[in-house]
mmCIF file of C-alpha atoms and ligand atoms in Angstrom:
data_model
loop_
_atom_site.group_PDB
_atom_site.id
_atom_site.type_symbol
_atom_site.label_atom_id
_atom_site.label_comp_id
_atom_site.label_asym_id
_atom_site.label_seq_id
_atom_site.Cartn_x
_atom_site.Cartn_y
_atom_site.Cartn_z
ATOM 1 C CA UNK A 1 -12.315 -18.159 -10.124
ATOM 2 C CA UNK A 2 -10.039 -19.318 -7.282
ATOM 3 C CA UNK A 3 -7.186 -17.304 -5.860
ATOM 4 C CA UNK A 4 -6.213 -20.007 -3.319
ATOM 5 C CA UNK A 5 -2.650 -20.100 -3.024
ATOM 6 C CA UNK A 6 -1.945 -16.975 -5.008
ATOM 7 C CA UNK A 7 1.027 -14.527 -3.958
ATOM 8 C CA UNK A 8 -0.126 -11.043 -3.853
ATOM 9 C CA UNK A 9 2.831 -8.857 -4.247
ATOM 10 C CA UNK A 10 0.956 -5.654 -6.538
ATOM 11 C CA UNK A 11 -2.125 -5.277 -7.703
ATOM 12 C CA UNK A 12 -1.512 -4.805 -11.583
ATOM 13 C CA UNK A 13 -0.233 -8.103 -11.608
ATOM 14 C CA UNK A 14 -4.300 -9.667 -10.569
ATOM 15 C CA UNK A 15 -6.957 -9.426 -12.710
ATOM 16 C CA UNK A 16 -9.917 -6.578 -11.873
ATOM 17 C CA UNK A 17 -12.078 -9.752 -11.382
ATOM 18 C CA UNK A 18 -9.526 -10.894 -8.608
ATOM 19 C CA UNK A 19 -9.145 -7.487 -7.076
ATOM 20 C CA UNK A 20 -12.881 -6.986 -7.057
ATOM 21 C CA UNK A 21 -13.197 -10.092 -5.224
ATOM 22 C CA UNK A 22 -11.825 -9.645 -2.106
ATOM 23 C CA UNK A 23 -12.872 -6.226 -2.005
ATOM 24 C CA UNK A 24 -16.281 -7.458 -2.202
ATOM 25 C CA UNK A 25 -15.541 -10.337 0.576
ATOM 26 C CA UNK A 26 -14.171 -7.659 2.632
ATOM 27 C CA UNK A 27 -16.990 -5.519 2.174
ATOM 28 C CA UNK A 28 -19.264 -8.467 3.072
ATOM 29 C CA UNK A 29 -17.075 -9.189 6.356
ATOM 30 C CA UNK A 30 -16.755 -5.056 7.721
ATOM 31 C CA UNK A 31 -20.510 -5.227 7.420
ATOM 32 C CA UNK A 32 -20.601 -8.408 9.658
ATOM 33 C CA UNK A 33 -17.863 -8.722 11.352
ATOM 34 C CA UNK A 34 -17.738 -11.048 14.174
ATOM 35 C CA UNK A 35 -20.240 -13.949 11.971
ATOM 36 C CA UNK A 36 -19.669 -17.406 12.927
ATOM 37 C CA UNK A 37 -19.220 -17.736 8.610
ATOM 38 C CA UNK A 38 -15.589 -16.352 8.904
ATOM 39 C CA UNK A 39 -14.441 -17.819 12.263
ATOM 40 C CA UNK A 40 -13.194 -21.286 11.263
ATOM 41 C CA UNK A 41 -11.933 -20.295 7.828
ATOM 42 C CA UNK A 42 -8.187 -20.529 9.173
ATOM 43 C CA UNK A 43 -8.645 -22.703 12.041
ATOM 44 C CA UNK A 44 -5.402 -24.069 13.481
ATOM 45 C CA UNK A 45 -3.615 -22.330 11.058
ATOM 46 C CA UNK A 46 -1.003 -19.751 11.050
ATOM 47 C CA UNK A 47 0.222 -16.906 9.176
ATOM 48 C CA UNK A 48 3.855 -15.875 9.659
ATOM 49 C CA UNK A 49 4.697 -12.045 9.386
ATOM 50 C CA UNK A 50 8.103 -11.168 8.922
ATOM 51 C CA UNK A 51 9.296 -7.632 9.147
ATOM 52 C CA UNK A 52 12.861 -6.152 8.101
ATOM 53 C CA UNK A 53 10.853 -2.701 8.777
ATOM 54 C CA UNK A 54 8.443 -1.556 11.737
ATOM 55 C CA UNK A 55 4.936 -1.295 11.241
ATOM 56 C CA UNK A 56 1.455 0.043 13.633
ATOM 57 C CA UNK A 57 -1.138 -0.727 11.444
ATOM 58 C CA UNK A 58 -0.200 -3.268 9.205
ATOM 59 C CA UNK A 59 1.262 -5.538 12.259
ATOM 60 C CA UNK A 60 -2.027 -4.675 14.478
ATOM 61 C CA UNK A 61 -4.330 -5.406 10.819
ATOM 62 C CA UNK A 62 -2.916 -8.715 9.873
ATOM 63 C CA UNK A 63 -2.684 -10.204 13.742
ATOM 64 C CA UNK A 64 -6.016 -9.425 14.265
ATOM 65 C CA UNK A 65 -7.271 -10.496 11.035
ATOM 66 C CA UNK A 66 -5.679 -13.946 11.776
ATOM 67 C CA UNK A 67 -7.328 -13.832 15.229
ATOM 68 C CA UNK A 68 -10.650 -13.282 13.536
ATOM 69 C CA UNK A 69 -10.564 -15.785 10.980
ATOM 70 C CA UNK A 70 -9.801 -18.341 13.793
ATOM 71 C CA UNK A 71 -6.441 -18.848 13.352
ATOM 72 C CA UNK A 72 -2.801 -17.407 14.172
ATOM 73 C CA UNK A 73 -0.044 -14.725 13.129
ATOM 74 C CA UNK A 74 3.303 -15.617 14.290
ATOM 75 C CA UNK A 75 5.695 -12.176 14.061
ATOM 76 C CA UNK A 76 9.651 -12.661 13.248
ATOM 77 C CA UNK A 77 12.222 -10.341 12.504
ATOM 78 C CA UNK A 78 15.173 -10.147 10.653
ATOM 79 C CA UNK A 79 17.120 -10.704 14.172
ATOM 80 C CA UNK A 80 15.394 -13.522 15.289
ATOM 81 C CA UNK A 81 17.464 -15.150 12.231
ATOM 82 C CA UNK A 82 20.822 -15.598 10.902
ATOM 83 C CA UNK A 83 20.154 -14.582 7.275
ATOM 84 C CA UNK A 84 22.209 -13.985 4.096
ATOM 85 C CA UNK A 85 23.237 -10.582 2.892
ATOM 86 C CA UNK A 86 25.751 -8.893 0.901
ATOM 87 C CA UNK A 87 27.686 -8.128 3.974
ATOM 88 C CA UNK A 88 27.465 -11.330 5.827
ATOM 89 C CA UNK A 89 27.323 -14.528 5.132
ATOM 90 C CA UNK A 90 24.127 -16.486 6.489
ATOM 91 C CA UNK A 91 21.082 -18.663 5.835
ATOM 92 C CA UNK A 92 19.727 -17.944 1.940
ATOM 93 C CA UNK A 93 16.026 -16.916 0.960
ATOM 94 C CA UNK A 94 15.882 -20.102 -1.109
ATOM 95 C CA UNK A 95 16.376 -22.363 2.296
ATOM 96 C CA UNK A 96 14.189 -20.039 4.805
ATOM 97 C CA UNK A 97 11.377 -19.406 2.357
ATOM 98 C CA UNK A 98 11.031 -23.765 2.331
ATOM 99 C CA UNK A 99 11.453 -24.148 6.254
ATOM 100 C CA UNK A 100 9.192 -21.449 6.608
ATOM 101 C CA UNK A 101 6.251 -22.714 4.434
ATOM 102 C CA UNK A 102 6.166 -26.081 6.149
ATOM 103 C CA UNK A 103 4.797 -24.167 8.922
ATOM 104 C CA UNK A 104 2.148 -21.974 7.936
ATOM 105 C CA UNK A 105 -0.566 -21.108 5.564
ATOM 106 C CA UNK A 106 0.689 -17.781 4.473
ATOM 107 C CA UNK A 107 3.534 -15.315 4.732
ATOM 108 C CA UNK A 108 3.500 -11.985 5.010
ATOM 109 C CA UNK A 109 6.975 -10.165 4.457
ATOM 110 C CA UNK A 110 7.859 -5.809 4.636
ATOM 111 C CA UNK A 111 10.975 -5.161 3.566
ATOM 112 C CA UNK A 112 11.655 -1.245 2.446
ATOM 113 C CA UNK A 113 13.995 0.755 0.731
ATOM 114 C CA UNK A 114 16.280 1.638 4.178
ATOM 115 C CA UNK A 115 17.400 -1.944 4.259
ATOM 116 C CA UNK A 116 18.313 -2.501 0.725
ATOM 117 C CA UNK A 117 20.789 -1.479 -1.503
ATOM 118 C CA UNK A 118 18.778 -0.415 -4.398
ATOM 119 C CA UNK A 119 15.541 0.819 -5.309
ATOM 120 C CA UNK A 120 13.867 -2.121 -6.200
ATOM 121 C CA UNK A 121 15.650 -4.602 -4.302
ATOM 122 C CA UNK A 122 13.053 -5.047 -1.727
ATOM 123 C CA UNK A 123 10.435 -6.240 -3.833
ATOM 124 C CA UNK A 124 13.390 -8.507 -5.437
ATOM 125 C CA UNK A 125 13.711 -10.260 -2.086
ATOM 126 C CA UNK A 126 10.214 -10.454 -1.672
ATOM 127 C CA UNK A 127 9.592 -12.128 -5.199
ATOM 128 C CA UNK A 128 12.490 -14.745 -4.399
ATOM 129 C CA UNK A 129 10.568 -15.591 -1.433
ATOM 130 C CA UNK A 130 7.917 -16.424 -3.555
ATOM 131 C CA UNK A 131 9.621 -18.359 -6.034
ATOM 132 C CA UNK A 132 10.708 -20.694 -3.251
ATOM 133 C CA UNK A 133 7.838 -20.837 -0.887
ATOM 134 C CA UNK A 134 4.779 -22.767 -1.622
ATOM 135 C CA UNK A 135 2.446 -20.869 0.626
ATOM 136 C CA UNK A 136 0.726 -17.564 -0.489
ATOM 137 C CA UNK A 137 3.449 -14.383 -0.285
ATOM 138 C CA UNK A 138 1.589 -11.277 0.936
ATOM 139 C CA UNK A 139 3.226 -8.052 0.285
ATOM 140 C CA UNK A 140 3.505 -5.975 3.615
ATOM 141 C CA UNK A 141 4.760 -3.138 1.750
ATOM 142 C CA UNK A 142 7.903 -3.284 -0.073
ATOM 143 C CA UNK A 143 10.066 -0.681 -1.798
ATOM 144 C CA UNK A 144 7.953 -0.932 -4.850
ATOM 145 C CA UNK A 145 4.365 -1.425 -4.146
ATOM 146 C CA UNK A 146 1.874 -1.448 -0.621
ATOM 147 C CA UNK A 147 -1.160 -3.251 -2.074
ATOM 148 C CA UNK A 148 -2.992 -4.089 1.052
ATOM 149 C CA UNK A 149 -2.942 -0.152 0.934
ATOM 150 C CA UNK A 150 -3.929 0.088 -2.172
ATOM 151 C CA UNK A 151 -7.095 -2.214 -1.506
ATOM 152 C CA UNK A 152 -7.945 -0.066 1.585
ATOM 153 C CA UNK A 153 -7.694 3.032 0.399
ATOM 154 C CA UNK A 154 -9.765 2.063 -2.724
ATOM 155 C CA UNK A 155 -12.761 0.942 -0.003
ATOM 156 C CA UNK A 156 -12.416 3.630 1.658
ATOM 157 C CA UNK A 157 -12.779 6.293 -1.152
ATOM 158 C CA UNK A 158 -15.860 3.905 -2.768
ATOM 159 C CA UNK A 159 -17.582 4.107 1.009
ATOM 160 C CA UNK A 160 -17.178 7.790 0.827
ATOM 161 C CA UNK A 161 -18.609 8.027 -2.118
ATOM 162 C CA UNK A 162 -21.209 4.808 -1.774
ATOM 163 C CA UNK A 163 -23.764 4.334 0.913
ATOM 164 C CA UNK A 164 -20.700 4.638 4.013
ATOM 165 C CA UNK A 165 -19.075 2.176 6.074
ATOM 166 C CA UNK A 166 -19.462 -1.421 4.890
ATOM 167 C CA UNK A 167 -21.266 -0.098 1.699
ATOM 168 C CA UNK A 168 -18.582 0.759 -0.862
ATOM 169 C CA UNK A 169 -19.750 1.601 -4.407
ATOM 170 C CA UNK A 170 -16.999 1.110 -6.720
ATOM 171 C CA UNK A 171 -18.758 2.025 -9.720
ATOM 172 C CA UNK A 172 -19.439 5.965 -8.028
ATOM 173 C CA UNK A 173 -15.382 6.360 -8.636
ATOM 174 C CA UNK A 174 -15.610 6.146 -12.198
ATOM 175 C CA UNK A 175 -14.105 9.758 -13.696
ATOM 176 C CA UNK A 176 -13.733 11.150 -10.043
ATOM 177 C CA UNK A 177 -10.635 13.332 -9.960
ATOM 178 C CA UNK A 178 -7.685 11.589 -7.867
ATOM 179 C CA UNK A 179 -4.851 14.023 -6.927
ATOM 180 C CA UNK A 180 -1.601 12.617 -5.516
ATOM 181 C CA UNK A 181 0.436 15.756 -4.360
ATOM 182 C CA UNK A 182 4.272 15.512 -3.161
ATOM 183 C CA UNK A 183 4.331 16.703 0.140
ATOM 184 C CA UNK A 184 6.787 18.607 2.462
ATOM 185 C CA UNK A 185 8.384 16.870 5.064
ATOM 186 C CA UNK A 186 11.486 15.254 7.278
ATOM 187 C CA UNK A 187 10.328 11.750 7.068
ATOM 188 C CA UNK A 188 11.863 10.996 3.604
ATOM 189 C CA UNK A 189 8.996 8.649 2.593
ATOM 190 C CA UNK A 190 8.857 5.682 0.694
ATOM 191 C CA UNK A 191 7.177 5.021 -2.689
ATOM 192 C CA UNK A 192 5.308 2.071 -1.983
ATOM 193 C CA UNK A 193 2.092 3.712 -0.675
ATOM 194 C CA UNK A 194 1.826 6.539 -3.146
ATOM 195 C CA UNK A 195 2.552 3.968 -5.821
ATOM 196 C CA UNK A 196 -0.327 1.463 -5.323
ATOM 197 C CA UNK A 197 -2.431 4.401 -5.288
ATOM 198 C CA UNK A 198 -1.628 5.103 -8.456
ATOM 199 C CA UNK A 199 -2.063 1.884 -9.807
ATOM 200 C CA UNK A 200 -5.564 1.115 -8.026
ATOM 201 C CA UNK A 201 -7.341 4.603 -8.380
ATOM 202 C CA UNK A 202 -6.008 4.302 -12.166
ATOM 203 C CA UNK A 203 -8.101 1.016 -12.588
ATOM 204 C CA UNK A 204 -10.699 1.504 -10.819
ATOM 205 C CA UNK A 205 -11.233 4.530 -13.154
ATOM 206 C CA UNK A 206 -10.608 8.062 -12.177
ATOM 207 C CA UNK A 207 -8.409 11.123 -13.744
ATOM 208 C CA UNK A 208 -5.043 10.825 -12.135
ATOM 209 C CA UNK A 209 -3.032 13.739 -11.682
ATOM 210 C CA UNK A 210 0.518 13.452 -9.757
ATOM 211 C CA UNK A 211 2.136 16.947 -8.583
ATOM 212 C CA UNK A 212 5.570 17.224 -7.664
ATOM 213 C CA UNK A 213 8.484 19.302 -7.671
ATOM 214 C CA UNK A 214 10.514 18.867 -10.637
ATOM 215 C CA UNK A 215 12.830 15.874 -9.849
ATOM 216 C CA UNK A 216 10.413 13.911 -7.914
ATOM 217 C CA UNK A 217 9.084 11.732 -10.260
ATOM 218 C CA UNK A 218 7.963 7.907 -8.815
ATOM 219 C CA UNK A 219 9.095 5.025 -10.954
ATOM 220 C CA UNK A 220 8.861 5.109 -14.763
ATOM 221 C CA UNK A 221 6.912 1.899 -15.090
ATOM 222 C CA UNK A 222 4.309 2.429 -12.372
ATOM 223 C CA UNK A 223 4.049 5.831 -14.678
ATOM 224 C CA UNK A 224 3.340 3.620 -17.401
ATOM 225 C CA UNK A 225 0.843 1.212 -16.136
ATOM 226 C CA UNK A 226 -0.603 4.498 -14.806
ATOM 227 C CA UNK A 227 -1.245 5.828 -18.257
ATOM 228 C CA UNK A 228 -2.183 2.904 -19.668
ATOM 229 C CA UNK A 229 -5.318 1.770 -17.016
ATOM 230 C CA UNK A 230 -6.829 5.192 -17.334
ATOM 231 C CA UNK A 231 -6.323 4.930 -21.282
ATOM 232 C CA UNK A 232 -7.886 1.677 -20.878
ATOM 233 C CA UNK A 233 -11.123 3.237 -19.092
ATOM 234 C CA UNK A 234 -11.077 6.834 -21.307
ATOM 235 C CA UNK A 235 -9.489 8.482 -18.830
ATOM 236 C CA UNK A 236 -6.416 10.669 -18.145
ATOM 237 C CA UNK A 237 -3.219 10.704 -16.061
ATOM 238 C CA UNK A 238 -1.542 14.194 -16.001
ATOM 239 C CA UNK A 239 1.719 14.754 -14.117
ATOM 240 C CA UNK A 240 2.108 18.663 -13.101
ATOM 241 C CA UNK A 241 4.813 20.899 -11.127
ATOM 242 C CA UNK A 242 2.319 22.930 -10.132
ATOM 243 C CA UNK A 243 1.319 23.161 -6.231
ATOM 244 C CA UNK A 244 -2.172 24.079 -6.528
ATOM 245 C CA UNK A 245 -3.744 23.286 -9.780
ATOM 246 C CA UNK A 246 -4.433 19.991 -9.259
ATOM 247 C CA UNK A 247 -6.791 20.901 -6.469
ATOM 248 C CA UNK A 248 -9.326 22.128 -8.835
ATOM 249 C CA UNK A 249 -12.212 20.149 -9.281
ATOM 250 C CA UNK A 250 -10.298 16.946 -7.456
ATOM 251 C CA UNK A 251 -12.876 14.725 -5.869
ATOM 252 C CA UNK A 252 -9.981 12.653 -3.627
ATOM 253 C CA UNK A 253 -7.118 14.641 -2.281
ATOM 254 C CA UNK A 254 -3.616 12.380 -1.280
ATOM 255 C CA UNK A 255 -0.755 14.257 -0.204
ATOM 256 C CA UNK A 256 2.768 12.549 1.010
ATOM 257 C CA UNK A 257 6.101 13.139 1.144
ATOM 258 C CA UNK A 258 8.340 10.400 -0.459
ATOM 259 C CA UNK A 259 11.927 10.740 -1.666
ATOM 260 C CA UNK A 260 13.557 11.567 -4.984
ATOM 261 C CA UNK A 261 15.168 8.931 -7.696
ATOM 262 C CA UNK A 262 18.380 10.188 -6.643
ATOM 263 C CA UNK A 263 18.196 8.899 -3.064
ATOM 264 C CA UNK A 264 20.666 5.711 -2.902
ATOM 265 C CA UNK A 265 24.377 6.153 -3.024
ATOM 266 C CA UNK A 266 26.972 3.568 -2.637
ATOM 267 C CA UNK A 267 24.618 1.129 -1.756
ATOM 268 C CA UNK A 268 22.807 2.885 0.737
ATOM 269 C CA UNK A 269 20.276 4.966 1.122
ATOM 270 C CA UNK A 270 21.109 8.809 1.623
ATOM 271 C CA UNK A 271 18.443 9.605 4.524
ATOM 272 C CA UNK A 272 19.665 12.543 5.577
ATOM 273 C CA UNK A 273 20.472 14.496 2.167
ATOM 274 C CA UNK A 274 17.144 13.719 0.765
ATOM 275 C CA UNK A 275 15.764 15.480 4.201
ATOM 276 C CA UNK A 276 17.881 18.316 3.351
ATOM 277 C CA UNK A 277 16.739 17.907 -0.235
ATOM 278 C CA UNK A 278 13.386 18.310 0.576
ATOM 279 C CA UNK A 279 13.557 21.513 2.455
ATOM 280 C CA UNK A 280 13.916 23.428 -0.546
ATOM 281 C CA UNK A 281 10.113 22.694 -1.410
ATOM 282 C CA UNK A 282 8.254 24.619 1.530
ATOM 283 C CA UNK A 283 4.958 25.165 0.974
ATOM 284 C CA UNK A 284 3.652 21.700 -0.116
ATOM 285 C CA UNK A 285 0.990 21.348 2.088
ATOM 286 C CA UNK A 286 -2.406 20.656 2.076
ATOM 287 C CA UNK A 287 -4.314 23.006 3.383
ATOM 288 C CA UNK A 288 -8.134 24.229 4.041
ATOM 289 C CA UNK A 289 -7.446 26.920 1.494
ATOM 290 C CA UNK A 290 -6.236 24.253 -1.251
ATOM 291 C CA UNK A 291 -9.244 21.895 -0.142
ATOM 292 C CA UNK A 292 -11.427 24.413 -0.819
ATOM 293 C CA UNK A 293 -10.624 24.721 -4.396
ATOM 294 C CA UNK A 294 -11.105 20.934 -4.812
ATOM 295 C CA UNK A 295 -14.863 19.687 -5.950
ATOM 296 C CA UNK A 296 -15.322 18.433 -2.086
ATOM 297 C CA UNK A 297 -13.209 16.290 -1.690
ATOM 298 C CA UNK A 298 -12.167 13.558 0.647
ATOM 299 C CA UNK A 299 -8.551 13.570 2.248
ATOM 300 C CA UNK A 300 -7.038 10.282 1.812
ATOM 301 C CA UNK A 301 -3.487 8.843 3.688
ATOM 302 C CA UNK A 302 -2.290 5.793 4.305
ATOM 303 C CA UNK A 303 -0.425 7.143 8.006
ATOM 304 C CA UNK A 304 1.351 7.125 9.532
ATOM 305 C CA UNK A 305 0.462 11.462 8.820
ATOM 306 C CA UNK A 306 3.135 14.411 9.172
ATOM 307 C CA UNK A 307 0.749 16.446 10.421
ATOM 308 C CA UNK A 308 1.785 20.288 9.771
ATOM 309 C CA UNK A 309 3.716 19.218 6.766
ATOM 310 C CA UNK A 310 1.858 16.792 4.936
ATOM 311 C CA UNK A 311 -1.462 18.269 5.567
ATOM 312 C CA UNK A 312 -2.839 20.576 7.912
ATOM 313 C CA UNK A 313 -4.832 19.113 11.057
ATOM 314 C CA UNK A 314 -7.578 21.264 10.265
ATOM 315 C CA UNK A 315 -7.798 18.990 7.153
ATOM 316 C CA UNK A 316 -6.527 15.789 8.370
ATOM 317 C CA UNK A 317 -9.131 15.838 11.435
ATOM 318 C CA UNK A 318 -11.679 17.545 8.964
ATOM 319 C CA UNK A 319 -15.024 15.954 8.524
ATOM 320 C CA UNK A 320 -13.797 15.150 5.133
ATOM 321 C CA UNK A 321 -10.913 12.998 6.269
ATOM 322 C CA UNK A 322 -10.876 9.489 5.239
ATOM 323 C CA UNK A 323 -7.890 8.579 7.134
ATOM 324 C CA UNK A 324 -9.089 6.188 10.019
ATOM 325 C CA UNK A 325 -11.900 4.524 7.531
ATOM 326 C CA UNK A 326 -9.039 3.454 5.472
ATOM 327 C CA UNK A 327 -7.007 2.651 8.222
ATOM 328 C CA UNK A 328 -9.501 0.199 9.477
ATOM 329 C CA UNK A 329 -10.217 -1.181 5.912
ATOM 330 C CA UNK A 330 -6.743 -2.818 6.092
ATOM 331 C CA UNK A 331 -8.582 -5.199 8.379
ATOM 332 C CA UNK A 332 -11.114 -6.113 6.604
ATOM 333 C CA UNK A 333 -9.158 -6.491 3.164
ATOM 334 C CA UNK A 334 -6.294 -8.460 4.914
ATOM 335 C CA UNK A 335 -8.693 -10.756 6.171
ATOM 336 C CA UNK A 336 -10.703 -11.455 2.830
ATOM 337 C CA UNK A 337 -7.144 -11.784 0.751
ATOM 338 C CA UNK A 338 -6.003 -14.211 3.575
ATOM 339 C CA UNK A 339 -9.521 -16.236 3.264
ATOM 340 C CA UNK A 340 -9.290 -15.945 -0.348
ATOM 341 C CA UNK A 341 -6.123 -17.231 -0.782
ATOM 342 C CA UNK A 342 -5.053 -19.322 2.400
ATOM 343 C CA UNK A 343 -8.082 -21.223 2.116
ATOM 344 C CA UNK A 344 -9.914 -22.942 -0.454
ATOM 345 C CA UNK A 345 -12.686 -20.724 1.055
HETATM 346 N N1 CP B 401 0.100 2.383 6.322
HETATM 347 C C1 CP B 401 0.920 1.482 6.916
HETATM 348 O O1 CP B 401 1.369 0.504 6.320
HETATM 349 O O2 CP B 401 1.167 1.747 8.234
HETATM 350 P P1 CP B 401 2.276 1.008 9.106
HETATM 351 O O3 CP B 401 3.626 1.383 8.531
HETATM 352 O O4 CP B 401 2.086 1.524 10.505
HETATM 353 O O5 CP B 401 2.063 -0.468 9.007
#
């Protein structure tokens, strides 16, 4: 099985087999980091990273992934470029996706839903990109899916519940209990995270239960694929309205904020009234109390974290917080996809 030269844009589009192996390679890597085995893989290469959005970790993941593999990420912006949109007119995907895969080995491209006009649209952009570059596409996060998130996080939950750090154990997740909870906040979150979980803790098979206030349901067809991976493994995906019964026997507790299907108006996205919006649901928080109801669980978030809305810090800083493990696993699964499919490696 090769995956050189594959776009990675969400994981239910690669085979288990696929996603297994670069979580294995990255595994192998976060146990031995700095070997002279990965080094060379992308010598005197580069790997562009373009970003309509800001970003801490997955900017900081993906440079120094490049770095470690021996070879370069060069970071662009929107700005830097005279591009095409439906205001203005402007270079087109179909001519900057070409130029820009003459240069390097890879691109890596977030676009999210503030600077599009539809849900949707983002990971549209990011799919035309693909079509006309013929370099690997990495998905950075887009409106739709995050699955360099979705990789770490999965690491991260199968070290928890493995032998630790370096040591996942994928098969230990099988029929754990994986709560995603809608979370209070101002921050009017994106789907993109909360959505590759979905799809990845659904595969790797676990129970997946999604609360949310009613009217906060994520997108039909992730809903779908949902269903149908833990049908596919015997297991169930429940969606509830209730607060706190999901904590009960949950093994990995995710809570986040994200925004309603009702959030774009005349093109744009309505920011502010789905703040507003979301200050009718108090309360969604997850707490010591709620953790305690839970069969131990771990906390799991892909941060940036709303501490005091999204979770307590009691529970975020708890000694069953995952956060930072996960955090750091975008390095190490960044650097096996780019090995993977970069190089014939
Ligand atoms: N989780 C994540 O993608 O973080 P950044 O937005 O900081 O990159």
């Amino acid at each position: 099985m090769s995956l050189y030269g594959k776009d990675f844009i969400c994981t239910q589009e690669w085979m288990l087999e696929e996603l297994m192996a670069v979580l294995d390679l990255a595994a192998e890597m976060k146990r031995d980091r700095f070997s002279d085995r990965w080094t060379s893989i992308l010598k005197h290469k580069t790997f562009l990273m373009f970003f309509y959005n800001p970003s801490v970790r997955t900017r900081l993941s993906f440079e120094a992934a490049a770095t470690e593999l021996g070879g370069h990420a060069q970071f662009m912006t929107p700005s830097a470029g005279r591009f095409k949109t439906q205001k203005q007119a402007g270079e087109t995907i179909e001519d900057a996706a070409q130029v820009m895969a003459r240069y390097v080995a890879g691109i890596g491209i977030r676009i999210l839903e503030d600077k599009v006009p539809y849900y949707g649209a983002g990971d549209e952009m990011l799919r035309e990109y693909a079509h006309w570059a013929d370099v690997p596409i990495i998905n950075m996060a887009d409106d739709r899916f995050h699955p360099c998130q979705g990789l770490a996080d999965v690491m991260g939950w199968a070290e928890w519940y493995g032998g630790g750090p370096g040591q996942p154990d994928y098969d230990a997740l099988r029929g754990k209990n994986f709560l995603l909870t809608w979370a209070s906040g101002a921050l009017a979150r994106s789907w993109c995270s909360v959505q590759a979980a979905l799809l990845i803790a659904s595969r790797l098979g676990m129970n997946v239960t999604v609360a949310r206030p009613e009217g906060y349901d994520l997108d039909p067809e992730v809903y779908e694929w949902t269903q149908q991976n833990c049908a596919a493994s015997g297991f169930e995906f429940r969606v509830t309205s209730d607060r706190t019964k999901g904590y009960h026997g949950a093994h990995i507790v995710y809570s986040r904020n994200w925004v309603s299907p009702q959030a774009y108006r005349d093109g744009v996205l309505q920011k502010q009234t789905e703040i507003e919006k979301a200050m009718a649901y108090p309360g969604w928080t997850t707490t010591a109390e709620r953790m305690a109801l839970t069969d131990n669980a771990i906390f799991t978030h892909p941060m940036p974290v709303d501490r005091g809305s999204e979770v307590t810090d009691e529970v975020a800083s708890g000694p069953r917080s995952a956060v930072y493990d996960i955090a750091e696993n975008r390095l190490h699964v960044q650097k096996a996809l780019m090995a993977l499919t970069m190089e014939n490696w």
